[in-house]
Short mmCIF file of C-alpha atoms in Angstrom, two decimals:
data_model
loop_
_atom_site.label_atom_id
_atom_site.label_comp_id
_atom_site.label_asym_id
_atom_site.label_seq_id
_atom_site.Cartn_x
_atom_site.Cartn_y
_atom_site.Cartn_z
CA ASP A 232 111.85 98.51 90.88
CA ALA A 233 113.05 97.79 87.34
CA GLY A 234 116.60 96.89 88.43
CA ILE A 235 118.18 100.17 87.38
CA THR A 236 120.73 101.99 89.50
CA GLN A 237 122.13 105.38 88.70
CA SER A 238 125.24 106.78 90.32
CA PRO A 239 125.95 109.21 91.71
CA ARG A 240 122.52 110.44 92.79
CA HIS A 241 123.76 113.98 93.34
CA LYS A 242 126.86 115.73 92.11
CA VAL A 243 128.21 119.26 92.16
CA THR A 244 131.08 119.95 89.82
CA GLU A 245 132.98 122.91 88.46
CA THR A 246 132.76 124.31 84.96
CA GLY A 247 135.28 122.71 82.64
CA THR A 248 135.71 119.46 84.51
CA PRO A 249 134.81 116.07 83.02
CA VAL A 250 131.95 114.18 84.66
CA THR A 251 130.80 110.60 84.20
CA LEU A 252 127.39 109.31 85.21
CA ARG A 253 126.73 105.61 85.45
CA CYS A 254 123.62 103.59 84.73
CA HIS A 255 123.64 99.97 85.82
CA GLN A 256 120.88 97.45 85.08
CA THR A 257 120.35 93.92 86.30
CA GLU A 258 117.63 93.05 83.73
CA ASN A 259 119.90 92.21 80.77
CA HIS A 260 117.84 94.59 78.62
CA ARG A 261 119.17 95.48 75.20
CA TYR A 262 118.16 99.11 74.95
CA MET A 263 119.41 101.83 77.27
CA TYR A 264 118.78 105.56 77.09
CA TRP A 265 120.03 108.75 78.69
CA TYR A 266 117.60 111.64 79.08
CA ARG A 267 117.92 115.02 80.69
CA GLN A 268 114.99 116.83 82.29
CA ASP A 269 114.76 120.57 82.57
CA PRO A 270 111.82 122.79 83.57
CA GLY A 271 109.63 123.54 80.58
CA HIS A 272 111.38 121.00 78.33
CA GLY A 273 110.23 117.66 79.63
CA LEU A 274 112.55 114.75 79.02
CA ARG A 275 114.98 115.07 76.11
CA LEU A 276 117.00 112.21 74.71
CA ILE A 277 120.79 112.63 74.86
CA HIS A 278 122.13 109.28 73.63
CA TYR A 279 120.91 105.73 73.43
CA SER A 280 122.36 102.26 73.03
CA TYR A 281 120.95 99.23 71.25
CA GLY A 282 123.65 96.81 72.33
CA VAL A 283 127.21 96.50 73.56
CA LYS A 284 129.34 99.07 71.75
CA ASP A 285 126.28 100.18 69.71
CA THR A 286 125.25 103.73 70.49
CA ASP A 287 123.66 106.66 68.72
CA LYS A 288 122.88 110.32 69.29
CA GLY A 289 119.62 111.79 70.48
CA GLU A 290 118.28 115.29 70.05
CA VAL A 291 120.57 117.01 72.60
CA SER A 292 123.86 115.13 72.25
CA ASP A 293 126.28 118.06 71.92
CA GLY A 294 128.80 118.07 74.78
CA TYR A 295 128.03 114.48 75.77
CA SER A 296 129.52 111.11 74.94
CA VAL A 297 128.53 107.60 75.96
CA SER A 298 130.00 104.18 76.20
CA ARG A 299 128.61 100.71 76.66
CA SER A 300 131.25 98.04 77.07
CA LYS A 301 128.95 95.64 78.95
CA THR A 302 125.24 94.96 78.63
CA GLU A 303 124.60 96.09 82.18
CA ASP A 304 126.43 99.44 82.14
CA PHE A 305 125.79 102.60 80.14
CA LEU A 306 128.04 105.56 80.92
CA LEU A 307 127.33 109.20 80.12
CA THR A 308 130.30 111.56 80.04
CA LEU A 309 130.27 115.32 79.99
CA GLU A 310 133.58 116.07 78.37
CA SER A 311 133.90 119.57 79.84
CA ALA A 312 130.94 120.47 82.02
CA THR A 313 129.14 123.77 81.44
CA SER A 314 126.45 125.50 83.47
CA SER A 315 123.90 124.68 80.74
CA GLN A 316 124.38 121.02 81.59
CA THR A 317 122.99 121.54 85.08
CA SER A 318 120.00 119.22 84.98
CA VAL A 319 118.47 116.02 86.23
CA TYR A 320 119.67 113.04 84.23
CA PHE A 321 117.60 109.89 83.88
CA CYS A 322 118.61 106.55 82.53
CA ALA A 323 115.95 104.30 81.02
CA ILE A 324 115.94 100.71 79.83
CA ARG A 325 113.82 98.75 77.42
CA GLN A 326 113.85 95.00 76.85
CA ASP A 327 113.77 94.57 73.08
CA MET A 328 111.89 95.61 69.98
CA GLY A 329 108.79 93.72 70.98
CA ALA A 330 108.61 95.18 74.47
CA THR A 331 108.05 98.86 74.07
CA GLU A 332 107.74 100.01 77.66
CA ALA A 333 110.68 101.91 79.09
CA PHE A 334 111.53 102.03 82.78
CA PHE A 335 113.52 104.73 84.49
CA GLY A 336 116.24 104.91 87.08
CA GLN A 337 116.05 107.20 90.10
CA GLY A 338 117.85 110.07 88.38
CA THR A 339 121.06 112.01 88.98
CA ARG A 340 120.90 115.66 89.92
CA LEU A 341 123.94 117.39 88.46
CA THR A 342 124.87 120.96 89.29
CA VAL A 343 127.67 122.68 87.38
CA VAL A 344 129.00 125.77 89.17
CA GLN B 184 111.64 117.44 64.45
CA LYS B 185 109.24 114.92 65.88
CA GLU B 186 107.11 116.61 68.49
CA VAL B 187 104.80 115.69 71.28
CA GLU B 188 102.59 118.45 72.64
CA GLN B 189 100.60 118.41 75.86
CA ASN B 190 98.13 120.90 77.26
CA SER B 191 100.38 123.06 79.34
CA GLY B 192 98.37 123.20 82.54
CA PRO B 193 98.61 123.40 85.43
CA LEU B 194 95.32 121.60 85.82
CA SER B 195 93.34 121.61 89.05
CA VAL B 196 90.33 119.39 89.72
CA PRO B 197 88.36 118.72 92.90
CA GLU B 198 88.61 115.35 94.58
CA GLY B 199 86.27 112.84 92.99
CA ALA B 200 86.16 114.62 89.62
CA ILE B 201 87.44 113.40 86.27
CA ALA B 202 90.80 114.77 85.17
CA SER B 203 91.38 114.91 81.42
CA LEU B 204 94.89 115.13 80.01
CA ASN B 205 95.58 115.55 76.32
CA CYS B 206 98.49 114.99 73.97
CA THR B 207 99.13 115.34 70.24
CA TYR B 208 102.05 114.01 68.26
CA SER B 209 103.56 114.77 64.88
CA ASP B 210 105.12 111.46 63.75
CA ARG B 211 102.46 109.51 61.86
CA GLY B 212 104.67 106.42 61.99
CA SER B 213 104.51 106.25 65.78
CA GLN B 214 103.50 102.83 67.02
CA SER B 215 103.24 102.99 70.79
CA PHE B 216 101.97 105.55 73.25
CA PHE B 217 102.49 105.89 76.96
CA TRP B 218 101.50 107.90 79.96
CA TYR B 219 103.98 108.35 82.78
CA ARG B 220 103.32 109.88 86.17
CA GLN B 221 106.07 111.81 87.89
CA TYR B 222 105.91 112.99 91.47
CA SER B 223 108.06 115.95 92.42
CA GLY B 224 111.69 114.90 92.81
CA LYS B 225 111.03 111.35 91.59
CA SER B 226 111.53 109.45 88.37
CA PRO B 227 108.79 108.90 85.78
CA GLU B 228 106.58 105.87 86.47
CA LEU B 229 104.72 104.11 83.68
CA ILE B 230 100.97 104.04 84.31
CA MET B 231 99.41 103.28 80.91
CA SER B 232 100.42 102.08 77.48
CA ILE B 233 98.22 101.95 74.39
CA TYR B 234 98.96 100.63 70.93
CA SER B 235 95.72 100.58 68.94
CA ASN B 236 92.89 103.01 68.33
CA GLY B 237 90.20 103.19 70.95
CA ASP B 238 90.07 103.09 74.70
CA LYS B 239 92.08 101.12 77.21
CA GLU B 240 90.99 101.02 80.82
CA ASP B 241 93.02 100.13 83.89
CA GLY B 242 91.30 100.81 87.18
CA ARG B 243 90.56 104.53 87.42
CA PHE B 244 92.69 105.29 84.36
CA THR B 245 91.52 105.27 80.74
CA ALA B 246 93.82 105.95 77.82
CA GLN B 247 92.34 106.92 74.48
CA LEU B 248 94.12 106.82 71.15
CA ASN B 249 93.08 108.24 67.78
CA LYS B 250 95.86 107.72 65.25
CA ALA B 251 94.01 109.51 62.45
CA SER B 252 93.90 112.66 64.57
CA GLN B 253 97.32 111.93 66.13
CA TYR B 254 95.81 112.36 69.55
CA VAL B 255 96.22 110.55 72.84
CA SER B 256 94.42 111.29 76.07
CA LEU B 257 94.34 110.09 79.65
CA LEU B 258 91.25 110.23 81.83
CA ILE B 259 91.53 109.80 85.58
CA ARG B 260 88.19 109.03 87.20
CA ASP B 261 87.41 109.66 90.86
CA SER B 262 90.56 111.77 91.17
CA GLN B 263 92.37 111.56 94.49
CA PRO B 264 94.87 113.95 96.10
CA SER B 265 97.47 111.20 95.62
CA ASP B 266 97.02 111.65 91.85
CA SER B 267 98.58 115.10 92.13
CA ALA B 268 101.69 114.85 89.96
CA THR B 269 103.05 115.74 86.55
CA TYR B 270 101.78 113.51 83.77
CA LEU B 271 104.05 112.92 80.80
CA CYS B 272 102.86 111.76 77.42
CA ALA B 273 105.44 109.69 75.52
CA VAL B 274 105.43 108.42 71.96
CA SER B 275 107.62 105.66 70.60
CA SER B 276 109.33 106.70 67.41
CA SER B 277 109.23 104.79 64.16
CA GLY B 278 113.04 104.64 64.25
CA SER B 279 115.02 101.44 64.74
CA ALA B 280 115.64 101.93 68.46
CA ARG B 281 112.06 102.94 69.26
CA GLN B 282 113.22 105.74 71.48
CA LEU B 283 110.59 107.67 73.37
CA THR B 284 109.81 111.30 72.70
CA PHE B 285 108.16 113.09 75.60
CA GLY B 286 105.84 116.01 75.92
CA SER B 287 106.71 118.68 78.45
CA GLY B 288 104.15 117.36 80.90
CA THR B 289 100.95 118.55 82.52
CA GLN B 290 100.94 119.28 86.24
CA LEU B 291 97.77 118.01 87.88
CA THR B 292 96.58 119.08 91.32
CA VAL B 293 93.64 117.31 92.92
CA LEU B 294 92.10 119.52 95.57
CA PRO B 295 90.68 117.83 98.70
#
């Protein structure tokens, strides 16, 4: 257990509603990442953070925003959920530039109906 | 677009055999390479990391890296039914945040 907790673990929401997923770490790691996983696409990077208030976009960032106001928390927000955002979302953490391994949370299964 | 490609599978091997999983990547500046195992409905679990050319062995697992050919592989010796999972190849980018780019995964089934 790498000290990562994602919440909620499962969520069903309606199209057009905002949704926020939370990633909480107890490791004080600098780097945090949000990925989504869909059949046939593997894991795709949505956004990442390299410190408090320091975030950047990944390859599939459209429709998503993030915030990191504390080292331990990285929030992913779907501004207006769409059915194409139905997916499993994983948070990952990485210690620093010298430690390259990334460790994953348990995942959040999001269904947009 | 930096890409990581894996043999699509699914791959089936009998118990006790060697399973061979392959991966190629496009970013020549990549520094670090990883293999993750993912059981159905679970999160990816790191099983091997490799940083320099050659082989790295850990128990029944051997990772092989050839940077000139931009190729990474994972061998699983004496395959067990418990090895049945999806194996994800991941490559650390040359960007400042060293984010990981993943292949789409190879599903391995070890038949008893």
